[in-house]
Amino acid sequence: QVQLEQTGGGPVQPGESLRLSCVVSGYSNNFHYLAWFRQTPGKEREGIATLWAADKKPVYLDSVRGRLTISLDDATNTVYLQMNNLKPEDTAIYYCAGSERGIPSVRRLAAGEYRYWGQGTQVTVSS
């Protein structure tokens, strides 16, 4: 049984930082891709960052590049999202996700490509 358990999140002021964690159990399936998504009410789930587990090379949504960083600790099977210089528009529920399949480059930020999901955590950025 694969499980993704998220921690972190919470309220923060603009310009501050936050780190989200996602611990993956049942990692013997060796996810090819791990990702972070976010969603606000009435909008589609938006892919913001992903990486290939083997080489750790990330891909980012343009609007978060330079502020948000995805990383993977193989030893603890934990994927992180370091969030710096947060903005009000970053407010959302954040989800980690994993795929045991390869994903074409143009689809790596598409929610439908990921089978396994964390429970979500709220990030609220406001002054």
A tleap script that builds the chain and sets N, CA, C and O, in Angstrom:
source leaprc.protein.ff14SB
mol = sequence {
  NGLN VAL GLN LEU GLU GLN THR GLY GLY GLY
  PRO VAL GLN PRO GLY GLU SER LEU ARG LEU
  SER CYS VAL VAL SER GLY TYR SER ASN ASN
  PHE HIE TYR LEU ALA TRP PHE ARG GLN THR
  PRO GLY LYS GLU ARG GLU GLY ILE ALA THR
  LEU TRP ALA ALA ASP LYS LYS PRO VAL TYR
  LEU ASP SER VAL ARG GLY ARG LEU THR ILE
  SER LEU ASP ASP ALA THR ASN THR VAL TYR
  LEU GLN MET ASN ASN LEU LYS PRO GLU ASP
  THR ALA ILE TYR TYR CYS ALA GLY SER GLU
  ARG GLY ILE PRO SER VAL ARG ARG LEU ALA
  ALA GLY GLU TYR ARG TYR TRP GLY GLN GLY
  THR GLN VAL THR VAL SER CSER
}
set mol.1.N position { 0.833 -1.176 0.000 }
set mol.1.CA position { 0.000 0.000 0.000 }
set mol.1.C position { 0.882 1.245 0.000 }
set mol.1.O position { 1.739 1.404 0.869 }
set mol.2.N position { 0.673 2.106 -0.955 }
set mol.2.CA position { 1.422 3.343 -1.067 }
set mol.2.C position { 0.667 4.446 -0.346 }
set mol.2.O position { -0.545 4.596 -0.499 }
set mol.3.N position { 1.402 5.210 0.438 }
set mol.3.CA position { 0.803 6.306 1.178 }
set mol.3.C position { 1.722 7.510 1.122 }
set mol.3.O position { 2.937 7.378 1.264 }
set mol.4.N position { 1.144 8.687 0.916 }
set mol.4.CA position { 1.870 9.936 0.925 }
set mol.4.C position { 1.298 10.790 2.045 }
set mol.4.O position { 0.129 11.173 2.015 }
set mol.5.N position { 2.137 11.086 3.037 }
set mol.5.CA position { 1.697 11.816 4.213 }
set mol.5.C position { 2.377 13.179 4.255 }
set mol.5.O position { 3.603 13.272 4.318 }
set mol.6.N position { 1.574 14.224 4.220 }
set mol.6.CA position { 2.086 15.576 4.183 }
set mol.6.C position { 2.105 16.222 5.559 }
set mol.6.O position { 1.248 15.959 6.404 }
set mol.7.N position { 3.103 17.073 5.762 }
set mol.7.CA position { 3.172 17.933 6.933 }
set mol.7.C position { 3.633 19.314 6.492 }
set mol.7.O position { 4.111 19.499 5.373 }
set mol.8.N position { 3.481 20.267 7.381 }
set mol.8.CA position { 3.810 21.637 7.067 }
set mol.8.C position { 2.557 22.423 6.751 }
set mol.8.O position { 1.444 22.010 7.079 }
set mol.9.N position { 2.750 23.549 6.117 }
set mol.9.CA position { 1.638 24.409 5.784 }
set mol.9.C position { 1.266 25.312 6.945 }
set mol.9.O position { 1.891 25.286 8.005 }
set mol.10.N position { 0.241 26.105 6.722 }
set mol.10.CA position { -0.232 27.014 7.729 }
set mol.10.C position { -0.265 28.440 7.226 }
set mol.10.O position { 0.007 28.702 6.054 }
set mol.11.N position { -0.599 29.362 8.111 }
set mol.11.CA position { -0.634 30.777 7.724 }
set mol.11.C position { 0.756 31.396 7.740 }
set mol.11.O position { 1.593 31.047 8.571 }
set mol.12.N position { 0.989 32.309 6.822 }
set mol.12.CA position { 2.263 32.990 6.735 }
set mol.12.C position { 2.039 34.355 6.091 }
set mol.12.O position { 1.096 34.539 5.322 }
set mol.13.N position { 2.900 35.295 6.404 }
set mol.13.CA position { 2.808 36.622 5.817 }
set mol.13.C position { 3.579 36.691 4.508 }
set mol.13.O position { 4.518 35.920 4.307 }
set mol.14.N position { 3.202 37.595 3.619 }
set mol.14.CA position { 3.948 37.746 2.366 }
set mol.14.C position { 5.430 37.978 2.620 }
set mol.14.O position { 5.812 38.717 3.528 }
set mol.15.N position { 6.248 37.342 1.812 }
set mol.15.CA position { 7.684 37.455 1.934 }
set mol.15.C position { 8.326 36.429 2.844 }
set mol.15.O position { 9.546 36.267 2.829 }
set mol.16.N position { 7.536 35.743 3.624 }
set mol.16.CA position { 8.069 34.728 4.521 }
set mol.16.C position { 8.246 33.401 3.804 }
set mol.16.O position { 7.903 33.264 2.629 }
set mol.17.N position { 8.780 32.436 4.520 }
set mol.17.CA position { 9.096 31.137 3.948 }
set mol.17.C position { 8.380 30.021 4.683 }
set mol.17.O position { 7.957 30.171 5.829 }
set mol.18.N position { 8.258 28.909 3.998 }
set mol.18.CA position { 7.596 27.734 4.540 }
set mol.18.C position { 8.150 26.515 3.822 }
set mol.18.O position { 8.534 26.600 2.655 }
set mol.19.N position { 8.191 25.392 4.506 }
set mol.19.CA position { 8.603 24.156 3.865 }
set mol.19.C position { 7.557 23.083 4.085 }
set mol.19.O position { 7.161 22.803 5.216 }
set mol.20.N position { 7.121 22.493 3.002 }
set mol.20.CA position { 6.196 21.379 3.048 }
set mol.20.C position { 6.964 20.076 2.889 }
set mol.20.O position { 7.954 20.008 2.161 }
set mol.21.N position { 6.498 19.053 3.574 }
set mol.21.CA position { 7.114 17.737 3.492 }
set mol.21.C position { 6.084 16.703 3.089 }
set mol.21.O position { 4.897 16.830 3.392 }
set mol.22.N position { 6.552 15.689 2.408 }
set mol.22.CA position { 5.686 14.595 1.977 }
set mol.22.C position { 6.478 13.303 2.100 }
set mol.22.O position { 7.403 13.056 1.326 }
set mol.23.N position { 6.112 12.488 3.068 }
set mol.23.CA position { 6.789 11.219 3.296 }
set mol.23.C position { 6.062 10.121 2.541 }
set mol.23.O position { 4.857 9.928 2.703 }
set mol.24.N position { 6.799 9.418 1.728 }
set mol.24.CA position { 6.227 8.370 0.895 }
set mol.24.C position { 6.561 7.015 1.500 }
set mol.24.O position { 7.732 6.674 1.663 }
set mol.25.N position { 5.545 6.255 1.827 }
set mol.25.CA position { 5.730 4.882 2.274 }
set mol.25.C position { 5.303 3.946 1.157 }
set mol.25.O position { 4.510 4.304 0.285 }
set mol.26.N position { 5.843 2.753 1.206 }
set mol.26.CA position { 5.633 1.859 0.092 }
set mol.26.C position { 6.421 2.296 -1.124 }
set mol.26.O position { 5.999 2.105 -2.265 }
set mol.27.N position { 7.579 2.888 -0.857 }
set mol.27.CA position { 8.382 3.505 -1.910 }
set mol.27.C position { 9.129 2.479 -2.751 }
set mol.27.O position { 9.850 2.838 -3.681 }
set mol.28.N position { 8.956 1.203 -2.423 }
set mol.28.CA position { 9.605 0.171 -3.217 }
set mol.28.C position { 9.104 0.146 -4.648 }
set mol.28.O position { 9.698 -0.499 -5.512 }
set mol.29.N position { 8.006 0.852 -4.898 }
set mol.29.CA position { 7.533 0.958 -6.278 }
set mol.29.C position { 8.399 1.892 -7.114 }
set mol.29.O position { 8.256 1.950 -8.335 }
set mol.30.N position { 9.297 2.621 -6.456 }
set mol.30.CA position { 10.250 3.493 -7.145 }
set mol.30.C position { 9.568 4.442 -8.111 }
set mol.30.O position { 9.685 4.321 -9.330 }
set mol.31.N position { 8.855 5.388 -7.529 }
set mol.31.CA position { 8.228 6.420 -8.347 }
set mol.31.C position { 9.228 7.024 -9.312 }
set mol.31.O position { 10.349 7.359 -8.929 }
set mol.32.N position { 8.823 7.160 -10.553 }
set mol.32.CA position { 9.661 7.854 -11.530 }
set mol.32.C position { 9.595 9.362 -11.340 }
set mol.32.O position { 10.601 10.058 -11.478 }
set mol.33.N position { 8.415 9.857 -11.027 }
set mol.33.CA position { 8.218 11.286 -10.877 }
set mol.33.C position { 7.486 11.602 -9.588 }
set mol.33.O position { 6.551 10.909 -9.187 }
set mol.34.N position { 7.939 12.667 -8.956 }
set mol.34.CA position { 7.277 13.230 -7.788 }
set mol.34.C position { 6.994 14.691 -8.073 }
set mol.34.O position { 7.758 15.358 -8.770 }
set mol.35.N position { 5.898 15.180 -7.534 }
set mol.35.CA position { 5.455 16.508 -7.911 }
set mol.35.C position { 4.687 17.178 -6.778 }
set mol.35.O position { 4.237 16.537 -5.828 }
set mol.36.N position { 4.559 18.481 -6.919 }
set mol.36.CA position { 3.706 19.276 -6.055 }
set mol.36.C position { 2.671 19.990 -6.904 }
set mol.36.O position { 2.978 20.547 -7.958 }
set mol.37.N position { 1.444 19.961 -6.423 }
set mol.37.CA position { 0.334 20.647 -7.053 }
set mol.37.C position { -0.320 21.564 -6.034 }
set mol.37.O position { -0.117 21.418 -4.829 }
set mol.38.N position { -1.095 22.496 -6.525 }
set mol.38.CA position { -1.898 23.318 -5.641 }
set mol.38.C position { -3.254 23.575 -6.280 }
set mol.38.O position { -3.414 23.513 -7.499 }
set mol.39.N position { -4.219 23.865 -5.425 }
set mol.39.CA position { -5.571 24.045 -5.904 }
set mol.39.C position { -6.308 25.056 -5.039 }
set mol.39.O position { -6.215 25.031 -3.812 }
set mol.40.N position { -7.035 25.939 -5.694 }
set mol.40.CA position { -7.900 26.890 -5.024 }
set mol.40.C position { -9.332 26.600 -5.440 }
set mol.40.O position { -9.555 25.989 -6.485 }
set mol.41.N position { -10.313 27.028 -4.643 }
set mol.41.CA position { -11.703 26.717 -4.974 }
set mol.41.C position { -12.096 27.196 -6.364 }
set mol.41.O position { -11.809 28.330 -6.749 }
set mol.42.N position { -12.750 26.328 -7.104 }
set mol.42.CA position { -13.238 26.672 -8.422 }
set mol.42.C position { -12.211 26.586 -9.530 }
set mol.42.O position { -12.527 26.865 -10.687 }
set mol.43.N position { -10.989 26.205 -9.200 }
set mol.43.CA position { -9.945 26.110 -10.207 }
set mol.43.C position { -9.417 24.689 -10.302 }
set mol.43.O position { -9.543 23.895 -9.370 }
set mol.44.N position { -8.829 24.389 -11.439 }
set mol.44.CA position { -8.206 23.092 -11.636 }
set mol.44.C position { -6.948 22.978 -10.796 }
set mol.44.O position { -6.301 23.974 -10.472 }
set mol.45.N position { -6.621 21.757 -10.455 }
set mol.45.CA position { -5.382 21.512 -9.753 }
set mol.45.C position { -4.209 21.879 -10.654 }
set mol.45.O position { -4.141 21.450 -11.806 }
set mol.46.N position { -3.297 22.670 -10.124 }
set mol.46.CA position { -2.221 23.264 -10.899 }
set mol.46.C position { -0.881 22.648 -10.513 }
set mol.46.O position { -0.487 22.689 -9.347 }
set mol.47.N position { -0.192 22.086 -11.480 }
set mol.47.CA position { 1.134 21.559 -11.228 }
set mol.47.C position { 2.143 22.679 -11.115 }
set mol.47.O position { 2.205 23.546 -11.986 }
set mol.48.N position { 2.943 22.676 -10.046 }
set mol.48.CA position { 3.898 23.750 -9.834 }
set mol.48.C position { 5.347 23.281 -9.872 }
set mol.48.O position { 6.245 24.069 -10.170 }
set mol.49.N position { 5.583 22.016 -9.575 }
set mol.49.CA position { 6.955 21.524 -9.569 }
set mol.49.C position { 6.960 20.018 -9.674 }
set mol.49.O position { 6.085 19.348 -9.124 }
set mol.50.N position { 7.935 19.483 -10.374 }
set mol.50.CA position { 8.086 18.039 -10.477 }
set mol.50.C position { 9.560 17.713 -10.664 }
set mol.50.O position { 10.342 18.558 -11.100 }
set mol.51.N position { 9.928 16.504 -10.336 }
set mol.51.CA position { 11.276 16.032 -10.603 }
set mol.51.C position { 11.268 14.551 -10.909 }
set mol.51.O position { 10.391 13.803 -10.476 }
set mol.52.N position { 12.271 14.151 -11.667 }
set mol.52.CA position { 12.520 12.743 -11.908 }
set mol.52.C position { 13.374 12.242 -10.755 }
set mol.52.O position { 14.417 12.820 -10.448 }
set mol.53.N position { 12.929 11.169 -10.120 }
set mol.53.CA position { 13.595 10.698 -8.917 }
set mol.53.C position { 15.041 10.297 -9.161 }
set mol.53.O position { 15.871 10.404 -8.258 }
set mol.54.N position { 15.352 9.841 -10.353 }
set mol.54.CA position { 16.687 9.333 -10.631 }
set mol.54.C position { 17.737 10.438 -10.670 }
set mol.54.O position { 18.795 10.300 -10.055 }
set mol.55.N position { 17.467 11.519 -11.373 }
set mol.55.CA position { 18.485 12.558 -11.522 }
set mol.55.C position { 18.171 13.845 -10.776 }
set mol.55.O position { 19.008 14.747 -10.731 }
set mol.56.N position { 16.984 13.950 -10.193 }
set mol.56.CA position { 16.571 15.084 -9.354 }
set mol.56.C position { 16.433 16.390 -10.115 }
set mol.56.O position { 16.325 17.454 -9.504 }
set mol.57.N position { 16.434 16.325 -11.426 }
set mol.57.CA position { 16.290 17.551 -12.192 }
set mol.57.C position { 14.845 18.039 -12.130 }
set mol.57.O position { 13.926 17.304 -12.491 }
set mol.58.N position { 14.644 19.265 -11.678 }
set mol.58.CA position { 13.280 19.762 -11.501 }
set mol.58.C position { 12.731 20.491 -12.714 }
set mol.58.O position { 13.470 20.992 -13.562 }
set mol.59.N position { 11.431 20.531 -12.763 }
set mol.59.CA position { 10.701 21.359 -13.711 }
set mol.59.C position { 9.711 22.184 -12.908 }
set mol.59.O position { 9.028 21.656 -12.031 }
set mol.60.N position { 9.628 23.479 -13.201 }
set mol.60.CA position { 8.789 24.375 -12.429 }
set mol.60.C position { 7.802 25.123 -13.301 }
set mol.60.O position { 8.063 25.425 -14.465 }
set mol.61.N position { 6.676 25.407 -12.706 }
set mol.61.CA position { 5.773 26.380 -13.282 }
set mol.61.C position { 6.497 27.730 -13.296 }
set mol.61.O position { 7.153 28.095 -12.321 }
set mol.62.N position { 6.377 28.455 -14.385 }
set mol.62.CA position { 7.125 29.699 -14.529 }
set mol.62.C position { 6.892 30.671 -13.378 }
set mol.62.O position { 7.820 31.355 -12.945 }
set mol.63.N position { 5.681 30.735 -12.890 }
set mol.63.CA position { 5.348 31.719 -11.879 }
set mol.63.C position { 5.985 31.448 -10.518 }
set mol.63.O position { 6.016 32.339 -9.669 }
set mol.64.N position { 6.488 30.246 -10.295 }
set mol.64.CA position { 7.097 29.925 -9.006 }
set mol.64.C position { 8.598 29.713 -9.103 }
set mol.64.O position { 9.264 29.567 -8.078 }
set mol.65.N position { 9.134 29.693 -10.290 }
set mol.65.CA position { 10.561 29.447 -10.464 }
set mol.65.C position { 11.377 30.515 -9.750 }
set mol.65.O position { 11.122 31.711 -9.892 }
set mol.66.N position { 12.356 30.066 -8.983 }
set mol.66.CA position { 13.190 30.976 -8.214 }
set mol.66.C position { 12.705 31.212 -6.804 }
set mol.66.O position { 13.468 31.694 -5.966 }
set mol.67.N position { 11.457 30.887 -6.518 }
set mol.67.CA position { 10.902 31.049 -5.179 }
set mol.67.C position { 10.589 29.720 -4.506 }
set mol.67.O position { 10.748 29.580 -3.293 }
set mol.68.N position { 10.152 28.759 -5.281 }
set mol.68.CA position { 9.801 27.446 -4.761 }
set mol.68.C position { 10.772 26.412 -5.293 }
set mol.68.O position { 11.137 26.434 -6.468 }
set mol.69.N position { 11.189 25.505 -4.421 }
set mol.69.CA position { 12.174 24.501 -4.785 }
set mol.69.C position { 11.699 23.122 -4.348 }
set mol.69.O position { 11.362 22.910 -3.183 }
set mol.70.N position { 11.675 22.197 -5.283 }
set mol.70.CA position { 11.338 20.817 -4.973 }
set mol.70.C position { 12.623 20.025 -4.781 }
set mol.70.O position { 13.608 20.247 -5.484 }
set mol.71.N position { 12.608 19.115 -3.839 }
set mol.71.CA position { 13.764 18.263 -3.610 }
set mol.71.C position { 13.302 16.919 -3.078 }
set mol.71.O position { 12.185 16.786 -2.578 }
set mol.72.N position { 14.165 15.928 -3.190 }
set mol.72.CA position { 13.850 14.578 -2.750 }
set mol.72.C position { 15.002 14.028 -1.938 }
set mol.72.O position { 16.149 14.035 -2.382 }
set mol.73.N position { 14.691 13.554 -0.751 }
set mol.73.CA position { 15.661 12.882 0.097 }
set mol.73.C position { 15.418 11.383 -0.057 }
set mol.73.O position { 14.447 10.847 0.475 }
set mol.74.N position { 16.296 10.718 -0.781 }
set mol.74.CA position { 16.123 9.291 -1.022 }
set mol.74.C position { 16.183 8.469 0.262 }
set mol.74.O position { 15.492 7.457 0.384 }
set mol.75.N position { 17.001 8.896 1.216 }
set mol.75.CA position { 17.189 8.120 2.436 }
set mol.75.C position { 15.912 8.019 3.261 }
set mol.75.O position { 15.659 6.996 3.897 }
set mol.76.N position { 15.116 9.070 3.251 }
set mol.76.CA position { 13.895 9.095 4.048 }
set mol.76.C position { 12.637 9.034 3.197 }
set mol.76.O position { 11.526 9.091 3.723 }
set mol.77.N position { 12.803 8.920 1.897 }
set mol.77.CA position { 11.660 8.901 0.980 }
set mol.77.C position { 10.744 10.096 1.211 }
set mol.77.O position { 9.524 9.961 1.306 }
set mol.78.N position { 11.361 11.258 1.298 }
set mol.78.CA position { 10.624 12.478 1.570 }
set mol.78.C position { 10.857 13.485 0.456 }
set mol.78.O position { 11.996 13.781 0.095 }
set mol.79.N position { 9.781 13.995 -0.073 }
set mol.79.CA position { 9.851 15.062 -1.048 }
set mol.79.C position { 9.463 16.360 -0.354 }
set mol.79.O position { 8.494 16.406 0.404 }
set mol.80.N position { 10.221 17.399 -0.620 }
set mol.80.CA position { 10.016 18.687 0.020 }
set mol.80.C position { 9.638 19.746 -0.999 }
set mol.80.O position { 9.983 19.664 -2.178 }
set mol.81.N position { 8.930 20.723 -0.512 }
set mol.81.CA position { 8.716 21.944 -1.268 }
set mol.81.C position { 9.117 23.110 -0.377 }
set mol.81.O position { 8.404 23.463 0.562 }
set mol.82.N position { 10.263 23.699 -0.680 }
set mol.82.CA position { 10.715 24.882 0.025 }
set mol.82.C position { 10.106 26.099 -0.654 }
set mol.82.O position { 10.290 26.312 -1.852 }
set mol.83.N position { 9.391 26.882 0.110 }
set mol.83.CA position { 8.650 28.016 -0.423 }
set mol.83.C position { 9.206 29.296 0.189 }
set mol.83.O position { 9.070 29.527 1.390 }
set mol.84.N position { 9.831 30.122 -0.638 }
set mol.84.CA position { 10.416 31.375 -0.192 }
set mol.84.C position { 9.700 32.553 -0.832 }
set mol.84.O position { 9.087 32.433 -1.892 }
set mol.85.N position { 9.794 33.684 -0.167 }
set mol.85.CA position { 9.190 34.913 -0.675 }
set mol.85.C position { 7.742 34.679 -1.102 }
set mol.85.O position { 7.351 34.989 -2.228 }
set mol.86.N position { 6.979 34.141 -0.204 }
set mol.86.CA position { 5.606 33.782 -0.523 }
set mol.86.C position { 4.750 35.000 -0.829 }
set mol.86.O position { 4.939 36.078 -0.264 }
set mol.87.N position { 3.815 34.800 -1.729 }
set mol.87.CA position { 2.911 35.840 -2.176 }
set mol.87.C position { 1.475 35.428 -1.888 }
set mol.87.O position { 1.185 34.238 -1.764 }
set mol.88.N position { 0.573 36.403 -1.781 }
set mol.88.CA position { -0.831 36.043 -1.547 }
set mol.88.C position { -1.390 35.078 -2.588 }
set mol.88.O position { -2.220 34.232 -2.255 }
set mol.89.N position { -0.956 35.186 -3.829 }
set mol.89.CA position { -1.448 34.294 -4.860 }
set mol.89.C position { -0.951 32.862 -4.709 }
set mol.89.O position { -1.397 31.973 -5.435 }
set mol.90.N position { -0.034 32.628 -3.775 }
set mol.90.CA position { 0.388 31.266 -3.465 }
set mol.90.C position { -0.595 30.556 -2.546 }
set mol.90.O position { -0.463 29.353 -2.318 }
set mol.91.N position { -1.561 31.266 -2.025 }
set mol.91.CA position { -2.549 30.664 -1.137 }
set mol.91.C position { -3.309 29.562 -1.860 }
set mol.91.O position { -3.886 29.793 -2.923 }
set mol.92.N position { -3.309 28.380 -1.290 }
set mol.92.CA position { -3.948 27.226 -1.916 }
set mol.92.C position { -3.811 26.031 -0.995 }
set mol.92.O position { -3.116 26.081 0.020 }
set mol.93.N position { -4.482 24.961 -1.367 }
set mol.93.CA position { -4.195 23.665 -0.778 }
set mol.93.C position { -3.120 23.011 -1.632 }
set mol.93.O position { -3.253 22.920 -2.853 }
set mol.94.N position { -2.070 22.561 -0.991 }
set mol.94.CA position { -0.942 21.968 -1.690 }
set mol.94.C position { -0.958 20.461 -1.531 }
set mol.94.O position { -1.194 19.939 -0.442 }
set mol.95.N position { -0.706 19.772 -2.627 }
set mol.95.CA position { -0.712 18.318 -2.658 }
set mol.95.C position { 0.602 17.808 -3.224 }
set mol.95.O position { 1.113 18.344 -4.208 }
set mol.96.N position { 1.141 16.782 -2.607 }
set mol.96.CA position { 2.222 16.063 -3.245 }
set mol.96.C position { 1.641 14.898 -4.026 }
set mol.96.O position { 0.545 14.421 -3.731 }
set mol.97.N position { 2.376 14.454 -5.010 }
set mol.97.CA position { 1.885 13.404 -5.882 }
set mol.97.C position { 3.051 12.593 -6.423 }
set mol.97.O position { 4.176 13.083 -6.523 }
set mol.98.N position { 2.764 11.352 -6.768 }
set mol.98.CA position { 3.775 10.486 -7.331 }
set mol.98.C position { 3.234 9.657 -8.466 }
set mol.98.O position { 2.047 9.337 -8.515 }
set mol.99.N position { 4.121 9.313 -9.380 }
set mol.99.CA position { 3.780 8.449 -10.495 }
set mol.99.C position { 4.848 7.388 -10.651 }
set mol.99.O position { 6.040 7.695 -10.659 }
set mol.100.N position { 4.429 6.147 -10.774 }
set mol.100.CA position { 5.357 5.054 -11.009 }
set mol.100.C position { 5.668 4.896 -12.486 }
set mol.100.O position { 6.499 4.074 -12.873 }
set mol.101.N position { 5.004 5.676 -13.294 }
set mol.101.CA position { 5.177 5.608 -14.728 }
set mol.101.C position { 6.041 6.755 -15.227 }
set mol.101.O position { 6.158 7.794 -14.577 }
set mol.102.N position { 6.630 6.552 -16.366 }
set mol.102.CA position { 7.248 7.656 -17.051 }
set mol.102.C position { 6.180 8.588 -17.596 }
set mol.102.O position { 5.079 8.156 -17.936 }
set mol.103.N position { 6.508 9.850 -17.674 }
set mol.103.CA position { 5.567 10.864 -18.130 }
set mol.103.C position { 6.244 11.701 -19.202 }
set mol.103.O position { 7.351 12.198 -18.996 }
set mol.104.N position { 5.591 11.861 -20.337 }
set mol.104.CA position { 6.165 12.744 -21.355 }
set mol.104.C position { 6.378 14.140 -20.802 }
set mol.104.O position { 5.630 14.590 -19.933 }
set mol.105.N position { 7.378 14.812 -21.294 }
set mol.105.CA position { 7.757 16.096 -20.737 }
set mol.105.C position { 6.619 17.102 -20.735 }
set mol.105.O position { 6.498 17.892 -19.799 }
set mol.106.N position { 5.793 17.087 -21.756 }
set mol.106.CA position { 4.708 18.048 -21.847 }
set mol.106.C position { 3.568 17.745 -20.883 }
set mol.106.O position { 2.655 18.557 -20.739 }
set mol.107.N position { 3.606 16.578 -20.214 }
set mol.107.CA position { 2.529 16.183 -19.318 }
set mol.107.C position { 2.951 16.110 -17.859 }
set mol.107.O position { 2.151 15.705 -17.016 }
set mol.108.N position { 4.149 16.481 -17.542 }
set mol.108.CA position { 4.662 16.254 -16.199 }
set mol.108.C position { 4.039 17.127 -15.120 }
set mol.108.O position { 4.163 16.824 -13.933 }
set mol.109.N position { 3.388 18.178 -15.505 }
set mol.109.CA position { 2.658 19.016 -14.561 }
set mol.109.C position { 1.151 18.844 -14.703 }
set mol.109.O position { 0.381 19.695 -14.257 }
set mol.110.N position { 0.733 17.757 -15.317 }
set mol.110.CA position { -0.686 17.459 -15.491 }
set mol.110.C position { -1.143 16.516 -14.390 }
set mol.110.O position { -0.557 15.450 -14.201 }
set mol.111.N position { -2.175 16.897 -13.670 }
set mol.111.CA position { -2.629 16.113 -12.525 }
set mol.111.C position { -3.034 14.699 -12.900 }
set mol.111.O position { -2.830 13.766 -12.122 }
set mol.112.N position { -3.602 14.533 -14.076 }
set mol.112.CA position { -4.074 13.230 -14.496 }
set mol.112.C position { -2.990 12.197 -14.686 }
set mol.112.O position { -3.291 11.010 -14.811 }
set mol.113.N position { -1.741 12.611 -14.711 }
set mol.113.CA position { -0.627 11.692 -14.878 }
set mol.113.C position { -0.193 11.049 -13.570 }
set mol.113.O position { 0.620 10.125 -13.588 }
set mol.114.N position { -0.704 11.503 -12.451 }
set mol.114.CA position { -0.254 11.031 -11.145 }
set mol.114.C position { -1.328 10.204 -10.466 }
set mol.114.O position { -2.475 10.631 -10.334 }
set mol.115.N position { -0.941 9.023 -10.041 }
set mol.115.CA position { -1.890 8.107 -9.420 }
set mol.115.C position { -1.985 8.286 -7.911 }
set mol.115.O position { -3.064 8.133 -7.338 }
set mol.116.N position { -0.877 8.604 -7.263 }
set mol.116.CA position { -0.819 8.654 -5.808 }
set mol.116.C position { -0.725 10.080 -5.326 }
set mol.116.O position { 0.029 10.889 -5.869 }
set mol.117.N position { -1.507 10.384 -4.287 }
set mol.117.CA position { -1.640 11.751 -3.803 }
set mol.117.C position { -1.576 11.831 -2.286 }
set mol.117.O position { -2.059 10.948 -1.577 }
set mol.118.N position { -0.967 12.915 -1.806 }
set mol.118.CA position { -1.053 13.231 -0.404 }
set mol.118.C position { -2.415 13.792 -0.059 }
set mol.118.O position { -3.247 14.029 -0.934 }
set mol.119.N position { -2.632 14.000 1.233 }
set mol.119.CA position { -3.950 14.434 1.697 }
set mol.119.C position { -4.193 15.923 1.520 }
set mol.119.O position { -5.325 16.383 1.670 }
set mol.120.N position { -3.161 16.676 1.209 }
set mol.120.CA position { -3.280 18.109 1.035 }
set mol.120.C position { -3.016 18.869 2.320 }
set mol.120.O position { -3.315 18.389 3.414 }
set mol.121.N position { -2.456 20.052 2.177 }
set mol.121.CA position { -2.220 20.925 3.319 }
set mol.121.C position { -2.450 22.365 2.886 }
set mol.121.O position { -2.067 22.768 1.788 }
set mol.122.N position { -3.079 23.129 3.763 }
set mol.122.CA position { -3.429 24.505 3.441 }
set mol.122.C position { -2.252 25.434 3.681 }
set mol.122.O position { -1.605 25.384 4.727 }
set mol.123.N position { -1.988 26.276 2.704 }
set mol.123.CA position { -1.050 27.376 2.840 }
set mol.123.C position { -1.814 28.663 2.603 }
set mol.123.O position { -2.428 28.842 1.551 }
set mol.124.N position { -1.781 29.551 3.566 }
set mol.124.CA position { -2.480 30.820 3.457 }
set mol.124.C position { -1.484 31.951 3.638 }
set mol.124.O position { -0.845 32.071 4.684 }
set mol.125.N position { -1.358 32.778 2.612 }
set mol.125.CA position { -0.412 33.886 2.622 }
set mol.125.C position { -1.209 35.179 2.658 }
set mol.125.O position { -1.880 35.533 1.689 }
set mol.126.N position { -1.134 35.873 3.766 }
set mol.126.CA position { -1.887 37.107 3.919 }
set mol.126.C position { -1.202 38.003 4.940 }
set mol.126.O position { -0.488 37.528 5.824 }
set mol.127.N position { -1.428 39.299 4.807 }
set mol.127.CA position { -0.841 40.254 5.721 }
set mol.127.C position { -1.849 40.689 6.764 }
set mol.127.O position { -1.529 41.502 7.631 }
savepdb mol mol.pdb
quit
